[in-house]
Every structure is written in C-alpha cells, then in structure tokens.
Amino acid sequence: TAPASSALYILASAMAVSAAGDTSAVVALSLHLAHLGPWAVVGLLVLPAAASALLSGLAGNVSTHWGPPTVIIVAAIIQVFLYTMLAVVPPLPLIFLLVAADAVLSLIMYSATASLVPKLSSKEMAKAYGVTQAATTIGRLVGPVMGAGLYAVSGGPQLVLVVNAVTFLLLFVTGFYLRRLVPLSKSRDGSKEVRVSSKRARAFDHVRLLTSVGNIRISVITLLASILF
C-alpha cells in the first residue's frame, strides 16, 4: 500500500542518517585515540567487530521475539545513552566497552530493520532491500567526511558523538511510527510469518557476521602496517 511504501523510505532515510552518524563517530574516536598509538585505534575497530561476530546469532531471535518496531525503539534509546556517555570521553577501557555494546545493538537493529522491509513495500523484495541498502551505503560514505570535518572544527570528538546520539533519536521516533503502522500480527498465518521473518533475519545476521570478520582482518592488517612502517 501507499502508506507502507512511504514508510519504507522513512525507514531508509533514518537508517542513512544513523549510518552517517555511526561512521562519523568511528572517525572521530579514531582521531582522538590516534595519539595513544595504533593499538588503541585497532582495539576500537576489533573489539566491536569481535563482539558482533560472537553474538550474531542473538540478533534475529531478539527481533522475532519482541517485534522489529519495539526492538528499534529500545535499541535506539539505549544507543542515545551510550553515545551521551561516550561524549564525556571516558577512560579507554570504558570507551571500548561502550563501543562494543553499541556494535551489538547495531547488529540487533540491522536485523530488525531487515525483517520489516517486506511489510513496508509493495515492490519486489530485491528492489525494496536495494532501497535500504543504498541509503545505508550513502550514509556510510557521508559519515567519515562529516566526522572529520566536525572533529576539525570542534577540536575533539564530543560534538560528533552528540550528533550521533541525536541520529538515534530519529530512529527512536521512526520506531514508534512503524509500530503504529505495522502492529504485531495475530492472524492464523502468524506462525508462518514469524518463521519466514526469523529465517530472513538469520540470513542478514550471517551477512553481518561476515562483515565483522572482514573488519577484524582489516584491523589486523592496519596494525601490522603501522608497526612495520
């Protein structure tokens, strides 16, 4: 339907803004930790990727059990809190812990949004997923430039981290909108729908797992290059 199709673009836009905020935060934190040496920067990249890889099987189950809109709402408000704490620039171990927690929540959020796509589009599924993927990719391309620019202007990561917290408020509001548009199914075919959504969510979990493993490999290569050269 028309409202559902417009909701797909609303969700994709929120995902793009959130992706831009996430990548800008990674850049800002990397620049902030660079003076501590390559180990600190690589730790910033490896620990979240490892946490996502270890807990990748959890994401689809959480989304299926609680419902994607509810998961988006809860995960987003927790991420607002996490990035508000990061904006204070706590000690390095706490930075690692908060960023790893954010990575796991982002994995759960990604699984929830993926399972919502079929309910929000009258298009072919490939085109619908393409819309959300394209939006996320654009956000990830814009984010590093935005993060570096805001870091240079403000002289620190605080402004970038506050901006990223605000992007999660947008996802929080989007989650409420989607919960009104896509209520929990109570039809006799609900069990079948849940099984299909669960399989789709697990498939996206595997994609995220492969991405996390790839990020770990890139981080190790970066570390070795920093030590050797």
PDB file of N, CA, C and O in Angstrom, residues 46-63 97-111 201-202 204-210 212-213 216:
ATOM      1  N   VAL A  46      38.557  -3.583  16.362  1.00  0.00           N
ATOM      2  CA  VAL A  46      38.493  -5.045  16.520  1.00  0.00           C
ATOM      3  C   VAL A  46      37.461  -5.460  17.564  1.00  0.00           C
ATOM      4  O   VAL A  46      36.673  -6.393  17.338  1.00  0.00           O
ATOM      5  N   LEU A  47      37.438  -4.799  18.715  1.00  0.00           N
ATOM      6  CA  LEU A  47      36.560  -5.244  19.799  1.00  0.00           C
ATOM      7  C   LEU A  47      35.075  -5.190  19.419  1.00  0.00           C
ATOM      8  O   LEU A  47      34.345  -6.155  19.670  1.00  0.00           O
ATOM      9  N   PRO A  48      34.591  -4.101  18.810  1.00  0.00           N
ATOM     10  CA  PRO A  48      33.183  -4.117  18.375  1.00  0.00           C
ATOM     11  C   PRO A  48      32.902  -5.189  17.330  1.00  0.00           C
ATOM     12  O   PRO A  48      31.848  -5.839  17.362  1.00  0.00           O
ATOM     13  N   ALA A  49      33.837  -5.369  16.383  1.00  0.00           N
ATOM     14  CA  ALA A  49      33.639  -6.390  15.351  1.00  0.00           C
ATOM     15  C   ALA A  49      33.602  -7.778  15.970  1.00  0.00           C
ATOM     16  O   ALA A  49      32.792  -8.629  15.583  1.00  0.00           O
ATOM     17  N   ALA A  50      34.484  -8.029  16.943  1.00  0.00           N
ATOM     18  CA  ALA A  50      34.509  -9.334  17.605  1.00  0.00           C
ATOM     19  C   ALA A  50      33.230  -9.565  18.400  1.00  0.00           C
ATOM     20  O   ALA A  50      32.666 -10.670  18.390  1.00  0.00           O
ATOM     21  N   ALA A  51      32.748  -8.535  19.094  1.00  0.00           N
ATOM     22  CA  ALA A  51      31.506  -8.670  19.859  1.00  0.00           C
ATOM     23  C   ALA A  51      30.331  -8.981  18.934  1.00  0.00           C
ATOM     24  O   ALA A  51      29.486  -9.836  19.239  1.00  0.00           O
ATOM     25  N   SER A  52      30.283  -8.310  17.788  1.00  0.00           N
ATOM     26  CA  SER A  52      29.215  -8.580  16.815  1.00  0.00           C
ATOM     27  C   SER A  52      29.300 -10.003  16.289  1.00  0.00           C
ATOM     28  O   SER A  52      28.280 -10.681  16.122  1.00  0.00           O
ATOM     29  N   ALA A  53      30.527 -10.467  16.014  1.00  0.00           N
ATOM     30  CA  ALA A  53      30.700 -11.816  15.481  1.00  0.00           C
ATOM     31  C   ALA A  53      30.276 -12.873  16.503  1.00  0.00           C
ATOM     32  O   ALA A  53      29.610 -13.855  16.167  1.00  0.00           O
ATOM     33  N   LEU A  54      30.615 -12.655  17.766  1.00  0.00           N
ATOM     34  CA  LEU A  54      30.298 -13.628  18.808  1.00  0.00           C
ATOM     35  C   LEU A  54      28.795 -13.703  19.097  1.00  0.00           C
ATOM     36  O   LEU A  54      28.263 -14.766  19.408  1.00  0.00           O
ATOM     37  N   LEU A  55      28.114 -12.564  18.984  1.00  0.00           N
ATOM     38  CA  LEU A  55      26.697 -12.504  19.358  1.00  0.00           C
ATOM     39  C   LEU A  55      25.773 -12.379  18.155  1.00  0.00           C
ATOM     40  O   LEU A  55      24.614 -11.993  18.296  1.00  0.00           O
ATOM     41  N   SER A  56      26.280 -12.712  16.969  1.00  0.00           N
ATOM     42  CA  SER A  56      25.485 -12.539  15.757  1.00  0.00           C
ATOM     43  C   SER A  56      24.210 -13.379  15.762  1.00  0.00           C
ATOM     44  O   SER A  56      23.190 -12.964  15.210  1.00  0.00           O
ATOM     45  N   GLY A  57      24.242 -14.541  16.399  1.00  0.00           N
ATOM     46  CA  GLY A  57      23.059 -15.395  16.426  1.00  0.00           C
ATOM     47  C   GLY A  57      21.942 -14.851  17.300  1.00  0.00           C
ATOM     48  O   GLY A  57      20.786 -15.287  17.191  1.00  0.00           O
ATOM     49  N   LEU A  58      22.272 -13.879  18.160  1.00  0.00           N
ATOM     50  CA  LEU A  58      21.272 -13.337  19.075  1.00  0.00           C
ATOM     51  C   LEU A  58      20.311 -12.382  18.387  1.00  0.00           C
ATOM     52  O   LEU A  58      19.132 -12.292  18.748  1.00  0.00           O
ATOM     53  N   ALA A  59      20.794 -11.674  17.366  1.00  0.00           N
ATOM     54  CA  ALA A  59      20.041 -10.562  16.789  1.00  0.00           C
ATOM     55  C   ALA A  59      18.689 -10.982  16.226  1.00  0.00           C
ATOM     56  O   ALA A  59      17.659 -10.383  16.521  1.00  0.00           O
ATOM     57  N   GLY A  60      18.673 -12.023  15.392  1.00  0.00           N
ATOM     58  CA  GLY A  60      17.428 -12.464  14.772  1.00  0.00           C
ATOM     59  C   GLY A  60      16.416 -12.945  15.791  1.00  0.00           C
ATOM     60  O   GLY A  60      15.211 -12.687  15.659  1.00  0.00           O
ATOM     61  N   ASN A  61      16.885 -13.638  16.834  1.00  0.00           N
ATOM     62  CA  ASN A  61      15.976 -14.142  17.865  1.00  0.00           C
ATOM     63  C   ASN A  61      15.332 -13.011  18.642  1.00  0.00           C
ATOM     64  O   ASN A  61      14.143 -13.060  18.963  1.00  0.00           O
ATOM     65  N   VAL A  62      16.113 -11.967  18.957  1.00  0.00           N
ATOM     66  CA  VAL A  62      15.565 -10.818  19.680  1.00  0.00           C
ATOM     67  C   VAL A  62      14.491 -10.129  18.848  1.00  0.00           C
ATOM     68  O   VAL A  62      13.413  -9.794  19.347  1.00  0.00           O
ATOM     69  N   SER A  63      14.792  -9.924  17.563  1.00  0.00           N
ATOM     70  CA  SER A  63      13.837  -9.251  16.674  1.00  0.00           C
ATOM     71  C   SER A  63      12.548 -10.050  16.539  1.00  0.00           C
ATOM     72  O   SER A  63      11.445  -9.489  16.557  1.00  0.00           O
ATOM     73  N   LEU A  97      34.346  -0.678  25.886  1.00  0.00           N
ATOM     74  CA  LEU A  97      33.146  -1.377  26.339  1.00  0.00           C
ATOM     75  C   LEU A  97      31.888  -0.768  25.728  1.00  0.00           C
ATOM     76  O   LEU A  97      31.002  -1.483  25.235  1.00  0.00           O
ATOM     77  N   LEU A  98      31.800   0.558  25.729  1.00  0.00           N
ATOM     78  CA  LEU A  98      30.616   1.229  25.193  1.00  0.00           C
ATOM     79  C   LEU A  98      30.487   1.024  23.688  1.00  0.00           C
ATOM     80  O   LEU A  98      29.385   0.809  23.174  1.00  0.00           O
ATOM     81  N   VAL A  99      31.616   1.084  22.979  1.00  0.00           N
ATOM     82  CA  VAL A  99      31.575   0.908  21.527  1.00  0.00           C
ATOM     83  C   VAL A  99      31.213  -0.536  21.180  1.00  0.00           C
ATOM     84  O   VAL A  99      30.491  -0.784  20.203  1.00  0.00           O
ATOM     85  N   ALA A 100      31.702  -1.506  21.965  1.00  0.00           N
ATOM     86  CA  ALA A 100      31.340  -2.908  21.720  1.00  0.00           C
ATOM     87  C   ALA A 100      29.849  -3.128  21.962  1.00  0.00           C
ATOM     88  O   ALA A 100      29.171  -3.824  21.193  1.00  0.00           O
ATOM     89  N   ALA A 101      29.310  -2.518  23.019  1.00  0.00           N
ATOM     90  CA  ALA A 101      27.871  -2.626  23.295  1.00  0.00           C
ATOM     91  C   ALA A 101      27.058  -2.008  22.165  1.00  0.00           C
ATOM     92  O   ALA A 101      26.032  -2.554  21.737  1.00  0.00           O
ATOM     93  N   ASP A 102      27.537  -0.876  21.658  1.00  0.00           N
ATOM     94  CA  ASP A 102      26.852  -0.226  20.529  1.00  0.00           C
ATOM     95  C   ASP A 102      26.860  -1.116  19.291  1.00  0.00           C
ATOM     96  O   ASP A 102      25.874  -1.171  18.557  1.00  0.00           O
ATOM     97  N   ALA A 103      27.977  -1.817  19.054  1.00  0.00           N
ATOM     98  CA  ALA A 103      28.064  -2.691  17.880  1.00  0.00           C
ATOM     99  C   ALA A 103      27.038  -3.822  17.953  1.00  0.00           C
ATOM    100  O   ALA A 103      26.407  -4.169  16.949  1.00  0.00           O
ATOM    101  N   VAL A 104      26.858  -4.393  19.138  1.00  0.00           N
ATOM    102  CA  VAL A 104      25.883  -5.470  19.308  1.00  0.00           C
ATOM    103  C   VAL A 104      24.463  -4.930  19.106  1.00  0.00           C
ATOM    104  O   VAL A 104      23.630  -5.556  18.440  1.00  0.00           O
ATOM    105  N   LEU A 105      24.181  -3.758  19.661  1.00  0.00           N
ATOM    106  CA  LEU A 105      22.861  -3.154  19.477  1.00  0.00           C
ATOM    107  C   LEU A 105      22.610  -2.806  18.009  1.00  0.00           C
ATOM    108  O   LEU A 105      21.487  -2.957  17.511  1.00  0.00           O
ATOM    109  N   SER A 106      23.657  -2.357  17.316  1.00  0.00           N
ATOM    110  CA  SER A 106      23.502  -2.051  15.889  1.00  0.00           C
ATOM    111  C   SER A 106      23.202  -3.317  15.094  1.00  0.00           C
ATOM    112  O   SER A 106      22.430  -3.281  14.133  1.00  0.00           O
ATOM    113  N   LEU A 107      23.814  -4.427  15.486  1.00  0.00           N
ATOM    114  CA  LEU A 107      23.539  -5.710  14.833  1.00  0.00           C
ATOM    115  C   LEU A 107      22.069  -6.098  15.011  1.00  0.00           C
ATOM    116  O   LEU A 107      21.398  -6.518  14.070  1.00  0.00           O
ATOM    117  N   ILE A 108      21.560  -5.938  16.237  1.00  0.00           N
ATOM    118  CA  ILE A 108      20.167  -6.252  16.525  1.00  0.00           C
ATOM    119  C   ILE A 108      19.239  -5.310  15.740  1.00  0.00           C
ATOM    120  O   ILE A 108      18.227  -5.730  15.167  1.00  0.00           O
ATOM    121  N   MET A 109      19.617  -4.028  15.699  1.00  0.00           N
ATOM    122  CA  MET A 109      18.829  -3.044  14.950  1.00  0.00           C
ATOM    123  C   MET A 109      18.785  -3.393  13.463  1.00  0.00           C
ATOM    124  O   MET A 109      17.740  -3.304  12.819  1.00  0.00           O
ATOM    125  N   TYR A 110      19.928  -3.791  12.906  1.00  0.00           N
ATOM    126  CA  TYR A 110      20.011  -4.137  11.491  1.00  0.00           C
ATOM    127  C   TYR A 110      19.095  -5.322  11.174  1.00  0.00           C
ATOM    128  O   TYR A 110      18.385  -5.325  10.163  1.00  0.00           O
ATOM    129  N   SER A 111      19.098  -6.312  12.059  1.00  0.00           N
ATOM    130  CA  SER A 111      18.237  -7.472  11.855  1.00  0.00           C
ATOM    131  C   SER A 111      16.763  -7.082  11.914  1.00  0.00           C
ATOM    132  O   SER A 111      15.946  -7.564  11.121  1.00  0.00           O
ATOM    133  N   ALA A 201      15.903 -12.863   9.008  1.00  0.00           N
ATOM    134  CA  ALA A 201      16.761 -12.158   9.960  1.00  0.00           C
ATOM    135  C   ALA A 201      18.067 -12.912  10.165  1.00  0.00           C
ATOM    136  O   ALA A 201      19.138 -12.307  10.245  1.00  0.00           O
ATOM    137  N   ARG A 202      17.991 -14.260  10.241  1.00  0.00           N
ATOM    138  CA  ARG A 202      19.225 -15.039  10.415  1.00  0.00           C
ATOM    139  C   ARG A 202      20.120 -14.903   9.205  1.00  0.00           C
ATOM    140  O   ARG A 202      21.352 -14.855   9.331  1.00  0.00           O
ATOM    141  N   PHE A 204      20.434 -12.273   7.327  1.00  0.00           N
ATOM    142  CA  PHE A 204      21.119 -10.985   7.450  1.00  0.00           C
ATOM    143  C   PHE A 204      22.133 -11.008   8.583  1.00  0.00           C
ATOM    144  O   PHE A 204      23.150 -10.313   8.520  1.00  0.00           O
ATOM    145  N   ASP A 205      21.877 -11.808   9.621  1.00  0.00           N
ATOM    146  CA  ASP A 205      22.879 -11.957  10.680  1.00  0.00           C
ATOM    147  C   ASP A 205      24.165 -12.540  10.124  1.00  0.00           C
ATOM    148  O   ASP A 205      25.269 -12.134  10.503  1.00  0.00           O
ATOM    149  N   HIS A 206      24.045 -13.531   9.217  1.00  0.00           N
ATOM    150  CA  HIS A 206      25.232 -14.143   8.613  1.00  0.00           C
ATOM    151  C   HIS A 206      25.998 -13.119   7.783  1.00  0.00           C
ATOM    152  O   HIS A 206      27.235 -13.103   7.785  1.00  0.00           O
ATOM    153  N   VAL A 207      25.267 -12.255   7.061  1.00  0.00           N
ATOM    154  CA  VAL A 207      25.943 -11.203   6.294  1.00  0.00           C
ATOM    155  C   VAL A 207      26.718 -10.289   7.222  1.00  0.00           C
ATOM    156  O   VAL A 207      27.868  -9.930   6.973  1.00  0.00           O
ATOM    157  N   ARG A 208      26.086  -9.897   8.326  1.00  0.00           N
ATOM    158  CA  ARG A 208      26.752  -9.030   9.288  1.00  0.00           C
ATOM    159  C   ARG A 208      27.953  -9.728   9.920  1.00  0.00           C
ATOM    160  O   ARG A 208      28.972  -9.102  10.207  1.00  0.00           O
ATOM    161  N   LEU A 209      27.833 -11.033  10.157  1.00  0.00           N
ATOM    162  CA  LEU A 209      28.952 -11.786  10.714  1.00  0.00           C
ATOM    163  C   LEU A 209      30.139 -11.760   9.774  1.00  0.00           C
ATOM    164  O   LEU A 209      31.278 -11.520  10.184  1.00  0.00           O
ATOM    165  N   LEU A 210      29.895 -12.001   8.483  1.00  0.00           N
ATOM    166  CA  LEU A 210      30.987 -11.957   7.503  1.00  0.00           C
ATOM    167  C   LEU A 210      31.610 -10.559   7.455  1.00  0.00           C
ATOM    168  O   LEU A 210      32.836 -10.413   7.346  1.00  0.00           O
ATOM    169  N   SER A 212      31.743  -8.447   9.946  1.00  0.00           N
ATOM    170  CA  SER A 212      32.522  -8.270  11.169  1.00  0.00           C
ATOM    171  C   SER A 212      33.873  -8.967  11.072  1.00  0.00           C
ATOM    172  O   SER A 212      34.900  -8.419  11.464  1.00  0.00           O
ATOM    173  N   VAL A 213      33.875 -10.189  10.538  1.00  0.00           N
ATOM    174  CA  VAL A 213      35.137 -10.905  10.358  1.00  0.00           C
ATOM    175  C   VAL A 213      36.048 -10.145   9.405  1.00  0.00           C
ATOM    176  O   VAL A 213      37.264 -10.038   9.619  1.00  0.00           O
ATOM    177  N   ILE A 216      37.665  -7.322  11.221  1.00  0.00           N
ATOM    178  CA  ILE A 216      38.767  -7.779  12.064  1.00  0.00           C
ATOM    179  C   ILE A 216      40.027  -7.960  11.239  1.00  0.00           C
ATOM    180  O   ILE A 216      41.126  -7.545  11.622  1.00  0.00           O
TER     181      ILE A 216
END
